[in-house]
Tab-separated table of N, CA, C and O in Angstrom:
chain	number	residue	atom	x	y	z
A	1312	ALA	N	114.311	-8.302	21.625
A	1312	ALA	CA	115.062	-7.053	22.451
A	1312	ALA	C	115.330	-6.246	20.518
A	1312	ALA	O	114.497	-5.396	20.432
A	1313	ALA	N	116.226	-7.235	19.905
A	1313	ALA	CA	116.721	-6.836	18.994
A	1313	ALA	C	115.768	-6.605	17.505
A	1313	ALA	O	115.611	-5.906	17.347
A	1314	ASN	N	114.175	-7.367	17.717
A	1314	ASN	CA	113.396	-7.158	16.698
A	1314	ASN	C	112.890	-6.128	17.025
A	1314	ASN	O	112.106	-5.441	15.647
A	1315	LYS	N	112.436	-5.541	18.196
A	1315	LYS	CA	111.518	-4.680	18.335
A	1315	LYS	C	112.563	-3.329	17.695
A	1315	LYS	O	111.916	-2.199	17.390
A	1316	GLN	N	114.210	-3.766	17.984
A	1316	GLN	CA	115.359	-2.213	17.670
A	1316	GLN	C	114.698	-2.290	16.341
A	1316	GLN	O	114.701	-0.707	15.718
A	1317	ASN	N	114.577	-3.763	15.415
A	1317	ASN	CA	114.553	-3.546	14.018
A	1317	ASN	C	112.979	-2.775	13.860
A	1317	ASN	O	113.354	-1.999	12.640
A	1318	SER	N	112.372	-2.995	14.292
A	1318	SER	CA	110.992	-2.690	14.046
A	1318	SER	C	111.266	-1.274	14.418
A	1318	SER	O	110.139	-0.320	13.492
A	1319	LYS	N	111.581	-0.412	14.921
A	1319	LYS	CA	111.380	0.535	15.579
A	1319	LYS	C	112.146	1.592	14.297
A	1319	LYS	O	111.680	2.573	13.524
A	1320	VAL	N	113.448	0.968	13.919
A	1320	VAL	CA	114.440	1.622	12.498
A	1320	VAL	C	113.462	1.727	11.075
A	1320	VAL	O	113.247	2.432	10.618
A	1321	LYS	N	112.629	0.789	10.973
A	1321	LYS	CA	112.152	0.247	10.097
A	1321	LYS	C	110.553	1.348	9.900
A	1321	LYS	O	110.922	2.232	9.093
A	1322	SER	N	109.826	2.027	11.353
A	1322	SER	CA	108.631	2.008	10.936
A	1322	SER	C	109.549	3.954	11.334
A	1322	SER	O	109.065	4.359	10.152
A	1323	GLN	N	110.445	4.264	11.695
A	1323	GLN	CA	111.132	5.970	11.131
A	1323	GLN	C	111.194	5.580	10.308
A	1323	GLN	O	111.627	6.875	9.429
A	1324	GLU	N	111.961	4.908	9.472
A	1324	GLU	CA	112.304	4.882	8.080
A	1324	GLU	C	111.290	4.746	6.602
A	1324	GLU	O	111.613	6.048	5.730
A	1325	GLU	N	110.734	4.781	7.034
A	1325	GLU	CA	109.219	4.668	6.218
A	1325	GLU	C	108.326	5.854	6.281
A	1325	GLU	O	107.838	6.409	5.227
A	1326	VAL	N	108.886	6.573	7.722
A	1326	VAL	CA	108.313	8.360	8.280
A	1326	VAL	C	108.997	8.997	6.811
A	1326	VAL	O	108.420	10.167	6.944
A	1327	VAL	N	110.116	8.862	6.796
A	1327	VAL	CA	111.544	10.089	6.315
A	1327	VAL	C	110.646	9.655	4.586
A	1327	VAL	O	111.522	8.996	3.401
A	1328	THR	N	110.172	10.386	4.340
A	1328	THR	CA	109.349	10.213	2.371
A	1328	THR	C	110.311	11.604	1.777
A	1328	THR	O	110.916	13.011	3.079
A	1329	PRO	N	110.316	11.959	0.536
A	1329	PRO	CA	110.404	13.226	-0.367
A	1329	PRO	C	109.622	14.300	0.718
A	1329	PRO	O	110.508	15.528	0.307
A	1330	GLU	N	108.613	13.706	0.423
A	1330	GLU	CA	107.547	14.631	1.359
A	1330	GLU	C	108.483	15.675	2.875
A	1330	GLU	O	108.137	16.442	2.442
A	1331	VAL	N	108.836	14.615	3.457
A	1331	VAL	CA	108.829	14.806	5.124
A	1331	VAL	C	109.545	15.537	4.729
A	1331	VAL	O	110.753	17.090	5.207
A	1332	ILE	N	111.941	15.571	3.980
A	1332	ILE	CA	112.549	16.083	3.531
A	1332	ILE	C	112.301	17.877	3.313
A	1332	ILE	O	113.273	18.634	3.747
A	1333	GLU	N	111.346	16.925	1.844
A	1333	GLU	CA	111.218	18.739	1.675
A	1333	GLU	C	110.572	19.720	2.471
A	1333	GLU	O	111.280	20.509	3.181
A	1334	ALA	N	109.335	19.768	3.273
A	1334	ALA	CA	108.911	19.657	4.208
A	1334	ALA	C	110.266	20.598	5.272
A	1334	ALA	O	110.615	21.597	6.029
A	1335	ALA	N	110.778	19.820	5.615
A	1335	ALA	CA	111.929	19.805	6.491
A	1335	ALA	C	112.866	21.143	6.079
A	1335	ALA	O	113.536	21.668	6.673
A	1336	ALA	N	113.989	20.955	4.866
A	1336	ALA	CA	113.997	22.228	4.133
A	1336	ALA	C	113.848	23.079	4.525
A	1336	ALA	O	114.210	24.051	4.516
A	1337	GLU	N	112.524	23.013	3.865
A	1337	GLU	CA	111.552	24.439	4.147
A	1337	GLU	C	111.921	25.128	4.967
A	1337	GLU	O	112.371	26.183	5.140
A	1338	ALA	N	111.429	24.869	6.288
A	1338	ALA	CA	111.516	25.260	7.777
A	1338	ALA	C	112.913	25.691	8.189
A	1338	ALA	O	113.383	26.055	9.336
A	1339	ALA	N	114.129	24.341	7.423
A	1339	ALA	CA	114.972	25.120	7.893
A	1339	ALA	C	115.331	26.833	7.053
A	1339	ALA	O	116.201	27.470	7.507
A	1340	ASN	N	114.882	26.457	6.345
A	1340	ASN	CA	115.283	27.447	4.677
A	1340	ASN	C	114.654	28.938	5.425
A	1340	ASN	O	115.249	29.812	5.456
A	1341	ARG	N	113.751	29.044	6.451
A	1341	ARG	CA	113.089	30.059	6.759
A	1341	ARG	C	113.456	30.126	8.054
A	1341	ARG	O	113.680	31.426	8.660
A	1342	ILE	N	113.995	29.589	8.701
A	1342	ILE	CA	115.315	29.880	9.986
A	1342	ILE	C	116.824	30.531	9.194
A	1342	ILE	O	116.744	31.121	10.409
A	1343	ALA	N	117.120	29.905	8.317
A	1343	ALA	CA	117.994	30.303	7.983
A	1343	ALA	C	118.278	32.055	7.560
A	1343	ALA	O	119.038	32.689	7.441
A	1344	LEU	N	116.673	31.950	6.870
A	1344	LEU	CA	116.366	33.401	6.633
A	1344	LEU	C	116.589	34.491	7.076
A	1344	LEU	O	117.008	35.627	7.426
A	1345	ALA	N	116.189	34.390	9.099
A	1345	ALA	CA	116.254	34.762	10.059
A	1345	ALA	C	118.311	34.928	10.042
A	1345	ALA	O	118.628	36.832	11.020
A	1346	PHE	N	118.727	34.918	9.465
A	1346	PHE	CA	120.030	34.997	9.746
A	1346	PHE	C	120.892	35.200	8.396
A	1346	PHE	O	121.934	35.502	8.444
A	1347	GLY	N	119.971	35.522	7.981
A	1347	GLY	CA	120.995	36.358	6.280
A	1347	GLY	C	121.307	35.694	5.508
A	1347	GLY	O	122.057	35.484	4.249
A	1348	ALA	N	120.772	33.994	5.566
A	1348	ALA	CA	120.957	32.691	4.914
A	1348	ALA	C	119.834	32.230	4.120
A	1348	ALA	O	119.127	31.994	4.733
A	1349	ASN	N	120.260	31.622	2.999
A	1349	ASN	CA	119.877	30.640	2.529
A	1349	ASN	C	120.211	29.120	2.505
A	1349	ASN	O	121.318	28.919	2.774
A	1350	ILE	N	119.099	27.822	2.651
A	1350	ILE	CA	120.091	26.634	2.445
A	1350	ILE	C	119.202	25.713	1.300
A	1350	ILE	O	118.101	25.893	0.745
A	1351	LYS	N	120.900	25.229	0.235
A	1351	LYS	CA	120.056	24.818	-0.536
A	1351	LYS	C	120.326	22.635	-0.392
A	1351	LYS	O	121.639	22.587	-0.490
A	1352	PHE	N	120.084	22.503	-0.925
A	1352	PHE	CA	120.110	20.283	-1.386
A	1352	PHE	C	120.286	20.666	-2.805
A	1352	PHE	O	119.561	20.620	-3.379
A	1353	GLU	N	121.322	19.789	-3.229
A	1353	GLU	CA	122.642	19.649	-4.645
A	1353	GLU	C	122.849	18.620	-4.225
A	1353	GLU	O	122.968	17.979	-3.521
A	1354	ILE	N	122.458	18.112	-6.132
A	1354	ILE	CA	123.488	16.345	-5.812
A	1354	ILE	C	124.602	16.684	-6.275
A	1354	ILE	O	124.582	17.225	-8.049
A	1355	ASP	N	126.063	16.287	-5.768
A	1355	ASP	CA	126.977	16.184	-6.386
A	1355	ASP	C	127.097	15.165	-7.819
A	1355	ASP	O	126.979	14.137	-7.554
A	1356	GLU	N	127.565	16.316	-8.526
A	1356	GLU	CA	127.294	15.470	-10.689
A	1356	GLU	C	128.541	14.245	-10.427
A	1356	GLU	O	127.885	13.577	-10.871
A	1357	GLU	N	130.024	14.529	-9.814
A	1357	GLU	CA	130.623	13.744	-9.440
A	1357	GLU	C	130.449	12.105	-8.625
A	1357	GLU	O	130.190	11.244	-9.214
A	1358	THR	N	130.142	12.430	-7.718
A	1358	THR	CA	129.606	11.557	-6.712
A	1358	THR	C	128.321	11.024	-6.810
A	1358	THR	O	128.218	10.001	-5.554
A	1359	HIS	N	127.474	11.727	-7.112
A	1359	HIS	CA	126.091	11.335	-6.841
A	1359	HIS	C	125.689	11.891	-5.322
A	1359	HIS	O	124.835	10.874	-4.914
A	1360	ILE	N	126.801	12.452	-4.375
A	1360	ILE	CA	126.235	12.495	-2.446
A	1360	ILE	C	125.399	13.758	-3.175
A	1360	ILE	O	125.279	14.449	-3.745
A	1361	GLU	N	124.419	13.848	-1.662
A	1361	GLU	CA	123.291	14.996	-1.711
A	1361	GLU	C	124.299	16.103	-1.052
A	1361	GLU	O	125.303	15.794	-0.417
A	1362	VAL	N	124.491	17.466	-1.410
A	1362	VAL	CA	125.259	18.550	-0.795
A	1362	VAL	C	124.589	19.431	-0.127
A	1362	VAL	O	123.913	19.709	-0.888
A	1363	LEU	N	124.536	20.001	1.173
A	1363	LEU	CA	123.582	20.865	1.721
A	1363	LEU	C	124.684	22.023	1.595
A	1363	LEU	O	125.767	22.364	1.939
A	1364	LYS	N	124.067	23.500	1.003
A	1364	LYS	CA	124.906	24.495	1.051
A	1364	LYS	C	124.301	25.471	1.642
A	1364	LYS	O	122.665	25.476	1.480
A	1365	VAL	N	124.902	26.397	2.879
A	1365	VAL	CA	124.542	27.343	3.327
A	1365	VAL	C	124.839	28.515	2.450
A	1365	VAL	O	126.068	29.163	2.055
A	1366	ILE	N	123.534	28.925	1.567
A	1366	ILE	CA	124.537	30.460	0.973
A	1366	ILE	C	123.684	31.969	1.421
A	1366	ILE	O	122.441	31.906	2.345
A	1367	ASP	N	124.882	32.770	1.382
A	1367	ASP	CA	124.544	34.124	2.094
A	1367	ASP	C	122.886	34.897	1.516
A	1367	ASP	O	123.356	35.012	0.161
A	1368	ALA	N	122.277	35.414	1.699
A	1368	ALA	CA	120.914	35.527	1.016
A	1368	ALA	C	121.229	37.089	0.158
A	1368	ALA	O	120.702	37.075	-0.951
A	1369	ASP	N	122.141	38.141	1.379
A	1369	ASP	CA	122.484	38.945	0.224
A	1369	ASP	C	122.835	39.023	-1.180
A	1369	ASP	O	122.954	39.365	-2.061
A	1370	THR	N	124.516	38.023	-1.153
A	1370	THR	CA	125.224	38.180	-1.949
A	1370	THR	C	125.066	36.975	-2.647
A	1370	THR	O	126.093	36.625	-4.084
A	1371	GLY	N	124.480	35.819	-2.621
A	1371	GLY	CA	124.598	34.364	-3.385
A	1371	GLY	C	125.800	33.298	-3.107
A	1371	GLY	O	125.891	32.420	-3.854
A	1372	GLN	N	126.768	34.510	-2.265
A	1372	GLN	CA	127.556	34.143	-1.885
A	1372	GLN	C	127.637	32.934	-0.582
A	1372	GLN	O	126.997	32.362	0.033
A	1373	VAL	N	128.041	31.201	-1.594
A	1373	VAL	CA	128.430	30.199	-0.476
A	1373	VAL	C	128.925	30.246	0.820
A	1373	VAL	O	130.297	29.887	0.779
A	1374	ILE	N	128.303	29.675	1.721
A	1374	ILE	CA	129.483	30.578	2.818
A	1374	ILE	C	129.533	29.341	3.668
A	1374	ILE	O	130.868	29.288	3.803
A	1375	LYS	N	128.881	27.545	3.256
A	1375	LYS	CA	129.527	26.570	4.176
A	1375	LYS	C	128.715	25.491	2.705
A	1375	LYS	O	127.850	25.706	2.479
A	1376	GLU	N	129.207	24.891	3.337
A	1376	GLU	CA	128.980	23.332	1.760
A	1376	GLU	C	129.007	21.875	2.967
A	1376	GLU	O	130.149	21.819	3.000
A	1377	MET	N	128.493	21.006	2.845
A	1377	MET	CA	128.879	20.046	3.692
A	1377	MET	C	128.150	18.643	2.752
A	1377	MET	O	126.556	18.814	1.891
A	1378	PRO	N	128.803	18.159	2.779
A	1378	PRO	CA	129.871	17.646	2.827
A	1378	PRO	C	130.815	18.987	2.184
A	1378	PRO	O	130.484	18.676	0.930
A	1379	PRO	N	132.130	19.675	2.533
A	1379	PRO	CA	133.045	20.714	1.727
A	1379	PRO	C	133.470	19.355	0.083
A	1379	PRO	O	133.809	18.778	-0.022
A	1380	LYS	N	134.075	20.519	-0.602
A	1380	LYS	CA	134.927	20.140	-2.599
A	1380	LYS	C	135.857	19.249	-1.853
A	1380	LYS	O	135.327	18.289	-2.825
A	1381	ALA	N	136.548	19.446	-1.062
A	1381	ALA	CA	137.524	18.990	-1.046
A	1381	ALA	C	137.605	17.457	-1.063
A	1381	ALA	O	137.996	16.185	-1.284
A	1382	ILE	N	136.305	17.375	0.108
A	1382	ILE	CA	135.902	15.556	0.580
A	1382	ILE	C	135.159	14.713	-0.756
A	1382	ILE	O	135.681	13.563	-0.488
A	1383	LEU	N	134.621	15.625	-1.872
A	1383	LEU	CA	134.044	15.507	-2.651
A	1383	LEU	C	135.104	14.950	-3.884
A	1383	LEU	O	134.764	14.045	-4.313
A	1384	ALA	N	135.739	15.741	-3.853
A	1384	ALA	CA	137.055	15.319	-4.901
A	1384	ALA	C	137.992	14.145	-5.021
A	1384	ALA	O	138.294	13.414	-5.465
A	1385	MET	N	138.115	13.990	-3.836
A	1385	MET	CA	138.802	12.365	-2.820
A	1385	MET	C	137.802	11.663	-3.001
A	1385	MET	O	138.800	10.847	-3.888
A	1386	LEU	N	137.223	11.826	-2.791
A	1386	LEU	CA	135.678	10.448	-3.261
A	1386	LEU	C	135.833	10.138	-4.543
A	1386	LEU	O	136.238	9.174	-4.852
A	1387	ASP	N	135.528	11.503	-5.443
A	1387	ASP	CA	135.998	11.150	-6.312
A	1387	ASP	C	136.960	10.344	-7.240
A	1387	ASP	O	137.106	9.598	-7.592
A	1388	LYS	N	138.184	10.816	-6.819
A	1388	LYS	CA	139.065	10.286	-6.990
A	1388	LYS	C	139.234	8.642	-6.697
A	1388	LYS	O	140.461	8.258	-7.079
A	1389	LEU	N	138.948	8.719	-5.510
A	1389	LEU	CA	138.718	7.304	-4.565
A	1389	LEU	C	138.252	6.754	-5.349
A	1389	LEU	O	139.542	5.418	-5.474
A	1390	TRP	N	137.267	6.480	-5.759
A	1390	TRP	CA	136.389	5.567	-6.704
A	1390	TRP	C	136.637	4.888	-7.724
A	1390	TRP	O	136.419	4.499	-8.406
A	1391	GLU	N	137.322	6.425	-8.849
A	1391	GLU	CA	138.008	6.596	-9.746
A	1391	GLU	C	139.139	5.072	-9.961
A	1391	GLU	O	139.403	4.386	-10.673
A	1392	THR	N	140.056	5.429	-8.720
A	1392	THR	CA	141.246	4.565	-8.557
A	1392	THR	C	140.636	3.118	-7.952
A	1392	THR	O	141.356	2.270	-8.668
A	1393	ILE	N	139.928	3.122	-7.561
A	1393	ILE	CA	139.040	1.623	-7.013
A	1393	ILE	C	138.733	1.398	-8.093
A	1393	ILE	O	138.698	0.240	-8.718
A	1394	GLY	N	138.205	2.003	-9.319
A	1394	GLY	CA	137.539	1.006	-10.359
A	1394	GLY	C	138.667	0.397	-11.394
A	1394	GLY	O	138.402	-0.505	-11.814
A	1395	VAL	N	139.983	1.564	-11.227
A	1395	VAL	CA	140.620	1.423	-12.304
A	1395	VAL	C	141.685	0.205	-11.856
A	1395	VAL	O	141.753	-0.577	-12.464
A	1396	PHE	N	141.675	-0.255	-10.736
A	1396	PHE	CA	142.287	-1.567	-10.202
A	1396	PHE	C	141.254	-2.379	-10.319
A	1396	PHE	O	141.782	-3.653	-10.365
A	1397	ILE	N	140.141	-2.585	-10.098
A	1397	ILE	CA	139.025	-3.464	-10.729
A	1397	ILE	C	139.160	-4.165	-11.692
A	1397	ILE	O	139.539	-5.046	-12.113
A	1398	ASP	N	139.514	-3.155	-12.652
A	1398	ASP	CA	139.296	-3.073	-14.254
A	1398	ASP	C	140.562	-3.931	-14.651
A	1398	ASP	O	140.647	-4.921	-15.016
A	1399	GLU	N	141.549	-3.997	-13.395
A	1399	GLU	CA	142.948	-4.310	-14.325
A	1399	GLU	C	142.844	-5.503	-13.592
A	1399	GLU	O	143.548	-7.008	-14.121
A	1400	LYS	N	142.358	-6.039	-12.051
A	1400	LYS	CA	142.239	-7.326	-12.159
A	1400	LYS	C	141.434	-8.385	-12.745
A	1400	LYS	O	141.585	-9.404	-12.545
A	1401	ALA	N	139.936	-7.871	-13.252
A	1401	ALA	CA	139.254	-8.620	-14.315
A	1401	ALA	C	140.028	-9.432	-15.559
A	1401	ALA	O	141.033	-9.226	-16.300
């Protein structure tokens, strides 16, 4: 049963290509436009984590950001602290 489960996971992972992600993002953006918003995907420069932003189509202001900037800043600080700790141990 576990092997069947693993094969299902692998086949789902293989289907998720950059093209599939781009198509999904475009579809989500078309839906968001109906509500006066745009969806934008970015990579955070400090943490290299993908960030989804919901942007007001009229003003260009960010309505929602996931994960929030505060979480990204916390992760960046945590990783920096861990790096310093590891450097001191070495």
